[in-house]
XYZ file of C-alpha atoms in Angstrom:
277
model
C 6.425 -24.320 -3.424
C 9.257 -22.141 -2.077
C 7.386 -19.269 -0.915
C 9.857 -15.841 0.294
C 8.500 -14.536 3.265
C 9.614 -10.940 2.829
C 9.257 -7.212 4.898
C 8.942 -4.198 2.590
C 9.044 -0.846 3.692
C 11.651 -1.770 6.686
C 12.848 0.469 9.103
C 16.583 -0.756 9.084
C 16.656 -4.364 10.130
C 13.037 -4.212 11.909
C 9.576 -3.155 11.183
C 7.848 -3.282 7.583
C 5.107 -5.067 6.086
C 5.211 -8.719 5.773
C 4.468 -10.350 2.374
C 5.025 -13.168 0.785
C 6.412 -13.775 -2.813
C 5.979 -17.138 -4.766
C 8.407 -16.884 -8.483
C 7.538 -19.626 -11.069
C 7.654 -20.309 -14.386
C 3.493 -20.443 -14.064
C 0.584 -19.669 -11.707
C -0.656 -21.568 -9.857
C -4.288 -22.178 -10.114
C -6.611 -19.588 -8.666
C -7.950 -21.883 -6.278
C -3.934 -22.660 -5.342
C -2.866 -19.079 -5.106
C -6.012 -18.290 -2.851
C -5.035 -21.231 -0.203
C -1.444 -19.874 -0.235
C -2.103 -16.819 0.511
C -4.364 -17.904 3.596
C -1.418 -20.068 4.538
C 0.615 -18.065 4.502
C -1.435 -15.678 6.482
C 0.107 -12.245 5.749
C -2.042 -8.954 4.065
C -0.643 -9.597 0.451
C 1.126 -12.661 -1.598
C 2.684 -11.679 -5.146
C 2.591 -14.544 -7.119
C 5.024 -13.842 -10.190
C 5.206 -15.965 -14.004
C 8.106 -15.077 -16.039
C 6.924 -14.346 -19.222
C 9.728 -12.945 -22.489
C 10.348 -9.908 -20.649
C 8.419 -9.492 -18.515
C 6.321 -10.906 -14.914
C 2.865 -11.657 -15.013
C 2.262 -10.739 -10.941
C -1.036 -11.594 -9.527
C -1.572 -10.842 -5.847
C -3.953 -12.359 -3.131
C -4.795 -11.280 0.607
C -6.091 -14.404 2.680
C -9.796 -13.409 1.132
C -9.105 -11.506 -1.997
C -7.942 -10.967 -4.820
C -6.693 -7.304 -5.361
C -5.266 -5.616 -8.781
C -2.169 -4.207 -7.197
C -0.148 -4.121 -3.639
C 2.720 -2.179 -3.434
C 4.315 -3.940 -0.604
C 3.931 -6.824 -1.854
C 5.750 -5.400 -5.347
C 8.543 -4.068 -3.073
C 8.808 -7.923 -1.371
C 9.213 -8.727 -5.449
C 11.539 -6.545 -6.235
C 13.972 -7.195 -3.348
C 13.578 -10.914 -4.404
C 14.065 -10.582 -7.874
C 17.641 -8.462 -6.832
C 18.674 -11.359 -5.436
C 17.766 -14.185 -7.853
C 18.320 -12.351 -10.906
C 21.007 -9.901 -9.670
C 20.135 -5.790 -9.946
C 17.583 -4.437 -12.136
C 14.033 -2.754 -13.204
C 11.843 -5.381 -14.317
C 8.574 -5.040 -15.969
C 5.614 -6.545 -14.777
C 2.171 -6.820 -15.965
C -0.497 -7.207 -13.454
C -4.497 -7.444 -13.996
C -4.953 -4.638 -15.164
C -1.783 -2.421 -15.948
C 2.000 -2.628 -16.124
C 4.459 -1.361 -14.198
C 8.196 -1.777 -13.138
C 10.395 -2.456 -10.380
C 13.585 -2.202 -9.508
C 15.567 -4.069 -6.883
C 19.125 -3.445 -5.687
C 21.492 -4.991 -3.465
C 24.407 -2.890 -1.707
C 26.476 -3.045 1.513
C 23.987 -5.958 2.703
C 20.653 -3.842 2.447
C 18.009 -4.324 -0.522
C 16.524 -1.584 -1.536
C 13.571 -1.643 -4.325
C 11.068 1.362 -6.297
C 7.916 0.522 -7.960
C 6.419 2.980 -10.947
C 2.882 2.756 -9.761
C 0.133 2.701 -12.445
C -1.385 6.028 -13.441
C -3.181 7.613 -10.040
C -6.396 10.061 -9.759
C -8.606 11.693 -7.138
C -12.116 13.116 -6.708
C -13.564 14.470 -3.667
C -15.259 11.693 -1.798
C -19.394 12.082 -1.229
C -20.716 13.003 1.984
C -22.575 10.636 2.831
C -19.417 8.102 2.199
C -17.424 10.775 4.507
C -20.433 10.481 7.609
C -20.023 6.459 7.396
C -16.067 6.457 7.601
C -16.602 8.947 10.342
C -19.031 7.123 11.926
C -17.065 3.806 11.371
C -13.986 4.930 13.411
C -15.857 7.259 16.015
C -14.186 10.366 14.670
C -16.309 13.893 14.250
C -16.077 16.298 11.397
C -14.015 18.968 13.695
C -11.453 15.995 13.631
C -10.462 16.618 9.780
C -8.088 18.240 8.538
C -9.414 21.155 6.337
C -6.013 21.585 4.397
C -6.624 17.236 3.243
C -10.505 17.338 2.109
C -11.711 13.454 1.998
C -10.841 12.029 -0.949
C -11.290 8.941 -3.154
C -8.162 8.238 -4.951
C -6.270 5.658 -7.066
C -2.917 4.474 -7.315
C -3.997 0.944 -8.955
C -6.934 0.423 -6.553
C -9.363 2.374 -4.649
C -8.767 4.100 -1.574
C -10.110 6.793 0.528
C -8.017 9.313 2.137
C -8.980 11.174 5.253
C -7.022 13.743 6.546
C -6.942 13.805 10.537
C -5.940 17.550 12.247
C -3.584 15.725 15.116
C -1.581 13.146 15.517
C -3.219 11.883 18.850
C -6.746 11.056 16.745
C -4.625 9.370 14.588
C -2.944 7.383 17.569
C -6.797 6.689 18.358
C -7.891 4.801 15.271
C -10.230 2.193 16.105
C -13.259 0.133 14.354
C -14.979 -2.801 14.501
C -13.659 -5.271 11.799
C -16.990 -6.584 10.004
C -18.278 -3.276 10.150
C -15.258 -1.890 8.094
C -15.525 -4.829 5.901
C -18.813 -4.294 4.906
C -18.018 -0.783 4.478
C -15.011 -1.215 2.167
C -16.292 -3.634 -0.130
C -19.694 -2.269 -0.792
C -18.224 1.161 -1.959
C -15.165 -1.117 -3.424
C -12.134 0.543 -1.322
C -8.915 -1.803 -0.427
C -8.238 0.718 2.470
C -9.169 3.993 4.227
C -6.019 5.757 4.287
C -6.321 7.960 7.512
C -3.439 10.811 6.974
C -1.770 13.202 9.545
C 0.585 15.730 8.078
C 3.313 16.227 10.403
C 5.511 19.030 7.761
C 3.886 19.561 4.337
C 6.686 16.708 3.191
C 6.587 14.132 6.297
C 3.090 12.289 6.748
C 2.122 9.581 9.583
C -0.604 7.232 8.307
C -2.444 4.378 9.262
C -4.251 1.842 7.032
C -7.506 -0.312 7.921
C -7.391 -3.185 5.422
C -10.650 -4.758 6.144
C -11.681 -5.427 2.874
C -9.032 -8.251 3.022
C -10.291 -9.509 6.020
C -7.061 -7.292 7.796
C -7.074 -4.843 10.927
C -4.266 -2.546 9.580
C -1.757 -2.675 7.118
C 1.812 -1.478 8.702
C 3.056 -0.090 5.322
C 0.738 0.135 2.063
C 2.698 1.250 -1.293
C -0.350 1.324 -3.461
C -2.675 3.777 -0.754
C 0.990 5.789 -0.290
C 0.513 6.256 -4.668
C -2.602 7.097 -4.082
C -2.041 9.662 -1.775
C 0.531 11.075 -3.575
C -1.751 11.455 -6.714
C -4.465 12.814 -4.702
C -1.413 15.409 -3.025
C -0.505 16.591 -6.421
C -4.541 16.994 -7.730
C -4.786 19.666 -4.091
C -1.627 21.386 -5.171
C -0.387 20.378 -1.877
C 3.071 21.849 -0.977
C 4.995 18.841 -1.315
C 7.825 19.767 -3.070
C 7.775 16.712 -5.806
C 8.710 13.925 -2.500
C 6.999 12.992 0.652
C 8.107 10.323 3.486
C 5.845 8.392 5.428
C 5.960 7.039 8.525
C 3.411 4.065 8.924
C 2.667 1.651 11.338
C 4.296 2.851 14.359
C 1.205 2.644 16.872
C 1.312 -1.237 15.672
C 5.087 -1.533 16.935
C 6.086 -2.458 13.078
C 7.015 1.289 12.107
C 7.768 1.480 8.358
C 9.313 3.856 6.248
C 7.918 4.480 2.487
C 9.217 7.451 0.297
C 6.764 8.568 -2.686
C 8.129 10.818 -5.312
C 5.256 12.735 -7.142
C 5.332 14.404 -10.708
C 3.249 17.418 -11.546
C 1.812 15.764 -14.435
C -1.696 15.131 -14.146
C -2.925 11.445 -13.646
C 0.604 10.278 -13.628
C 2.573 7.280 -12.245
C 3.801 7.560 -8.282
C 7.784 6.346 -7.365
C 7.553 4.292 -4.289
C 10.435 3.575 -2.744
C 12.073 1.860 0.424
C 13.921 -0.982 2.002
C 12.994 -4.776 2.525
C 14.727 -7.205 4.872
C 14.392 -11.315 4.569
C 12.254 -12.592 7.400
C 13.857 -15.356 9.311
C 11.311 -18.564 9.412
């Protein structure tokens, strides 16, 4: 099977995340997409079925299953552009559908996802003291302007707001601990946010729950914290960038457009480059 081994989010011809992106006219079975994915070895693998008009998309880390990765939708896109030429396509994933759209122009592919609709609630206490305690951080580290936050963009995430840049640069955790963490209160990642200008954010993502240190670009936690942004009336002017995984040496660039309307759909948008074997 002719798996794409693609970098969304890329910052020119370098950086991004890694995915992988298997089209066919079926899934394989679960069992088969699992072992992929594992061989393949990166955070997320999109597994895509043409359907009428659409893509059923299914996508597996190297121990999960999750309902949506937007990296890994971005890989998609930029590999449907170039097998089926420019275009928004629909896909239907586990539990919602969504489009993307993939373009091709002066040698860069570019590609936008509609995320699925997004919410936030402010996250318990006692789920803030363990995330704080997981990563060694103290309350007078937080941001007060970015209260912790539980929010969706197509899967669970938490969102903590750091006050500098340098605790941010400081992230660290012990895997199991994180894993254990994540998946018994059912988050994907802890988003860990530093606002640099009320429209420019740095961010780092733990991805234990998929049995990952940290994610160098995440589309679904960057439409989750765009949701979450527009629930705190944040000043972000309807678009924020993000900068992600620079303290990994993979730095990524991910644009999120936000709508006022409550509970709606994120635009994630960015660049992808073909990774050479």
């Amino acid at each position: 099977m002719n798996v794409q081994k693609i970098a969304a989010f890329s910052d020119g011809n370098t950086g991004g995340n890694p995915a992988g992106v298997l089209i066919a006219e079926q899934h394989p079975s679960e069992a088969e997409m699992r072992q992929i994915a594992a061989d393949v070895g990166f955070s997320e693998t999109a597994f895509a079925a043409s359907m009428a008009d659409a893509f059923r998309v299914r996508y597996f880390s190297p121990e999960s299953e999750v309902p949506f990765c937007g990296h890994a939708t971005i890989a998609l896109g930029a590999a449907l552009a170039m097998s089926e030429g420019d275009g928004i396509f629909k896909l239907v994933l586990n539990e919602a559908e969504i489009t993307v759209e993939g373009r091709q122009q002066g040698g860069q592919i570019s590609a936008a996802l509609q995320s699925p609709p997004t919410h936030s609630a402010a996250a318990p206490p006692q789920l803030v003291t363990d995330i704080l305690t997981l990563f060694g951080y103290t309350p007078d580290d937080l941001d007060p302007k970015l209260p912790p936050a539980c929010a969706n963009g197509g899967a669970d995430h938490m969102i903590l707001g750091l006050k500098t840049r340098a605790a941010l640069a400081a992230m660290q955790y012990d895997l199991a601990a994180g894993r254990d963490l994540m998946n018994r209160e059912a988050l994907v990642t802890i988003t860990l946010a530093y606002a640099e200008t009320p429209q420019r954010f740095h961010t780092r993502n733990p991805f234990a729950s998929g049995g990952v240190y940290e994610d160098p670009a995440t589309g679904a936690a960057t439409a989750a914290l765009g949701g979450y942004l527009r629930d705190i009336s944040w000043p972000h002017g309807g678009v924020i960038d993000v900068v992600q995984g620079e303290d990994m040496g993979m730095r990524s660039l991910l644009r999120a457009e936000i709508s006022p309307v409550p509970n709606s759909s994120i635009r994630i948008s960015g660049t992808a480059r073909v990774m050479n074997e």
